[in-house]
Amino acid sequence: MDIDRKQILVSCLETIKDISDKEYQKRVWIRGEGPEVDDFDETVCDFFGDGDPIIENYKDFEITDRQYHLLVKFRDEFDAFCRGPALEYYLPQLFIDTPEWEKITEMAKEVLKAFNFHKE
């Protein structure tokens, strides 16, 4: 895999890591405590900006079928969340403790595990 594709994949996995991490979300998205500057909307744009091209061309990214299927399942659930509960609750502080968001964070953890991704 070339360096550009590798960087796109790492960037996508870093975004998924943020989606999996409620403490990060509370600290950065809700309280605005750095050093990171990020919010839910930016995370959504980052994920779909990197994730969709990876899914569409997954063989170019040397992703296994299992990784691919987990990534697609996560993308579809995250998309449904963004089109449903995220619009209903709007702000992360209103949805962060909902069962719907809990499902998204757990699915994100499954994806990270499948990619053996533990970047701090």
GROMACS .gro file of C-alpha atoms in nm:
model
  120
    1MET     CA    1   0.000   0.000   0.000
    2ASP     CA    2   0.139   0.339  -0.089
    3ILE     CA    3   0.206   0.608   0.171
    4ASP     CA    4  -0.097   0.819   0.070
    5ARG     CA    5  -0.342   0.531   0.109
    6LYS     CA    6  -0.182   0.430   0.437
    7GLN     CA    7  -0.219   0.786   0.569
    8ILE     CA    8  -0.585   0.804   0.459
    9LEU     CA    9  -0.656   0.475   0.636
   10VAL     CA   10  -0.476   0.588   0.954
   11SER     CA   11  -0.667   0.919   0.945
   12CYS     CA   12  -0.997   0.732   0.914
   13LEU     CA   13  -0.906   0.500   1.202
   14GLU     CA   14  -0.806   0.799   1.416
   15THR     CA   15  -1.150   0.949   1.352
   16ILE     CA   16  -1.315   0.618   1.445
   17LYS     CA   17  -1.103   0.617   1.762
   18ASP     CA   18  -1.249   0.959   1.852
   19ILE     CA   19  -1.598   0.819   1.787
   20SER     CA   20  -1.523   0.526   2.020
   21ASP     CA   21  -1.395   0.742   2.307
   22LYS     CA   22  -1.662   0.908   2.523
   23GLU     CA   23  -1.406   1.069   2.752
   24TYR     CA   24  -1.246   1.237   2.451
   25GLN     CA   25  -1.591   1.351   2.333
   26LYS     CA   26  -1.680   1.497   2.673
   27ARG     CA   27  -1.343   1.673   2.704
   28VAL     CA   28  -1.305   1.803   2.347
   29TRP     CA   29  -1.651   1.816   2.185
   30ILE     CA   30  -1.849   1.926   2.490
   31ARG     CA   31  -1.611   2.110   2.725
   32GLY     CA   32  -1.377   2.235   2.449
   33GLU     CA   33  -1.065   2.143   2.647
   34GLY     CA   34  -0.762   2.093   2.423
   35PRO     CA   35  -0.508   2.051   2.307
   36GLU     CA   36  -0.723   1.903   2.027
   37VAL     CA   37  -0.969   2.125   1.844
   38ASP     CA   38  -1.257   1.911   1.719
   39ASP     CA   39  -1.633   1.881   1.728
   40PHE     CA   40  -1.899   1.631   1.628
   41ASP     CA   41  -1.970   1.793   1.289
   42GLU     CA   42  -1.601   1.793   1.195
   43THR     CA   43  -1.576   1.427   1.302
   44VAL     CA   44  -1.872   1.336   1.080
   45CYS     CA   45  -1.715   1.515   0.781
   46ASP     CA   46  -1.375   1.356   0.847
   47PHE     CA   47  -1.520   1.006   0.876
   48PHE     CA   48  -1.729   1.017   0.560
   49GLY     CA   49  -1.458   1.209   0.372
   50ASP     CA   50  -1.203   0.934   0.441
   51GLY     CA   51  -1.431   0.637   0.503
   52ASP     CA   52  -1.643   0.636   0.189
   53PRO     CA   53  -1.345   0.632  -0.054
   54ILE     CA   54  -1.182   0.355   0.154
   55ILE     CA   55  -1.500   0.147   0.142
   56GLU     CA   56  -1.548   0.208  -0.232
   57ASN     CA   57  -1.187   0.102  -0.305
   58TYR     CA   58  -1.117  -0.125  -0.010
   59LYS     CA   59  -0.896  -0.369  -0.202
   60ASP     CA   60  -0.658  -0.080  -0.279
   61PHE     CA   61  -0.625  -0.027   0.097
   62GLU     CA   62  -0.534  -0.394   0.162
   63ILE     CA   63  -0.834  -0.438   0.390
   64THR     CA   64  -0.956  -0.789   0.468
   65ASP     CA   65  -1.314  -0.891   0.393
   66ARG     CA   66  -1.389  -0.896   0.767
   67GLN     CA   67  -1.248  -0.544   0.813
   68TYR     CA   68  -1.442  -0.427   0.509
   69HIS     CA   69  -1.773  -0.569   0.634
   70LEU     CA   70  -1.726  -0.420   0.981
   71LEU     CA   71  -1.638  -0.084   0.831
   72VAL     CA   72  -1.946  -0.090   0.604
   73LYS     CA   73  -2.170  -0.193   0.895
   74PHE     CA   74  -2.025   0.088   1.108
   75ARG     CA   75  -2.059   0.342   0.824
   76ASP     CA   76  -2.424   0.247   0.770
   77GLU     CA   77  -2.509   0.268   1.142
   78PHE     CA   78  -2.319   0.596   1.184
   79ASP     CA   79  -2.495   0.738   0.878
   80ALA     CA   80  -2.833   0.634   1.021
   81PHE     CA   81  -2.738   0.795   1.353
   82CYS     CA   82  -2.637   1.118   1.180
   83ARG     CA   83  -2.967   1.125   0.988
   84GLY     CA   84  -3.180   1.037   1.291
   85PRO     CA   85  -3.080   1.078   1.657
   86ALA     CA   86  -2.805   1.333   1.585
   87LEU     CA   87  -3.061   1.559   1.417
   88GLU     CA   88  -3.311   1.500   1.697
   89TYR     CA   89  -3.070   1.564   1.986
   90TYR     CA   90  -2.842   1.795   1.784
   91LEU     CA   91  -2.572   1.857   2.047
   92PRO     CA   92  -2.328   1.590   2.169
   93GLN     CA   93  -2.411   1.669   2.531
   94LEU     CA   94  -2.770   1.567   2.454
   95PHE     CA   95  -2.690   1.238   2.275
   96ILE     CA   96  -2.364   1.120   2.433
   97ASP     CA   97  -2.542   0.906   2.695
   98THR     CA   98  -2.818   0.768   2.471
   99PRO     CA   99  -2.840   0.397   2.384
  100GLU     CA  100  -2.813   0.492   2.015
  101TRP     CA  101  -2.475   0.662   2.070
  102GLU     CA  102  -2.359   0.379   2.296
  103LYS     CA  103  -2.419   0.140   2.004
  104ILE     CA  104  -2.210   0.363   1.773
  105THR     CA  105  -1.918   0.385   2.020
  106GLU     CA  106  -1.922   0.006   2.071
  107MET     CA  107  -1.926  -0.056   1.694
  108ALA     CA  108  -1.635   0.189   1.657
  109LYS     CA  109  -1.440  -0.016   1.914
  110GLU     CA  110  -1.511  -0.333   1.713
  111VAL     CA  111  -1.371  -0.169   1.398
  112LEU     CA  112  -1.057  -0.056   1.581
  113LYS     CA  113  -1.009  -0.407   1.718
  114ALA     CA  114  -1.047  -0.559   1.369
  115PHE     CA  115  -0.776  -0.322   1.240
  116ASN     CA  116  -0.563  -0.377   1.553
  117PHE     CA  117  -0.551   0.002   1.588
  118HIS     CA  118  -0.439   0.143   1.925
  119LYS     CA  119  -0.283   0.477   1.837
  120GLU     CA  120  -0.280   0.719   2.129
   0.00000   0.00000   0.00000
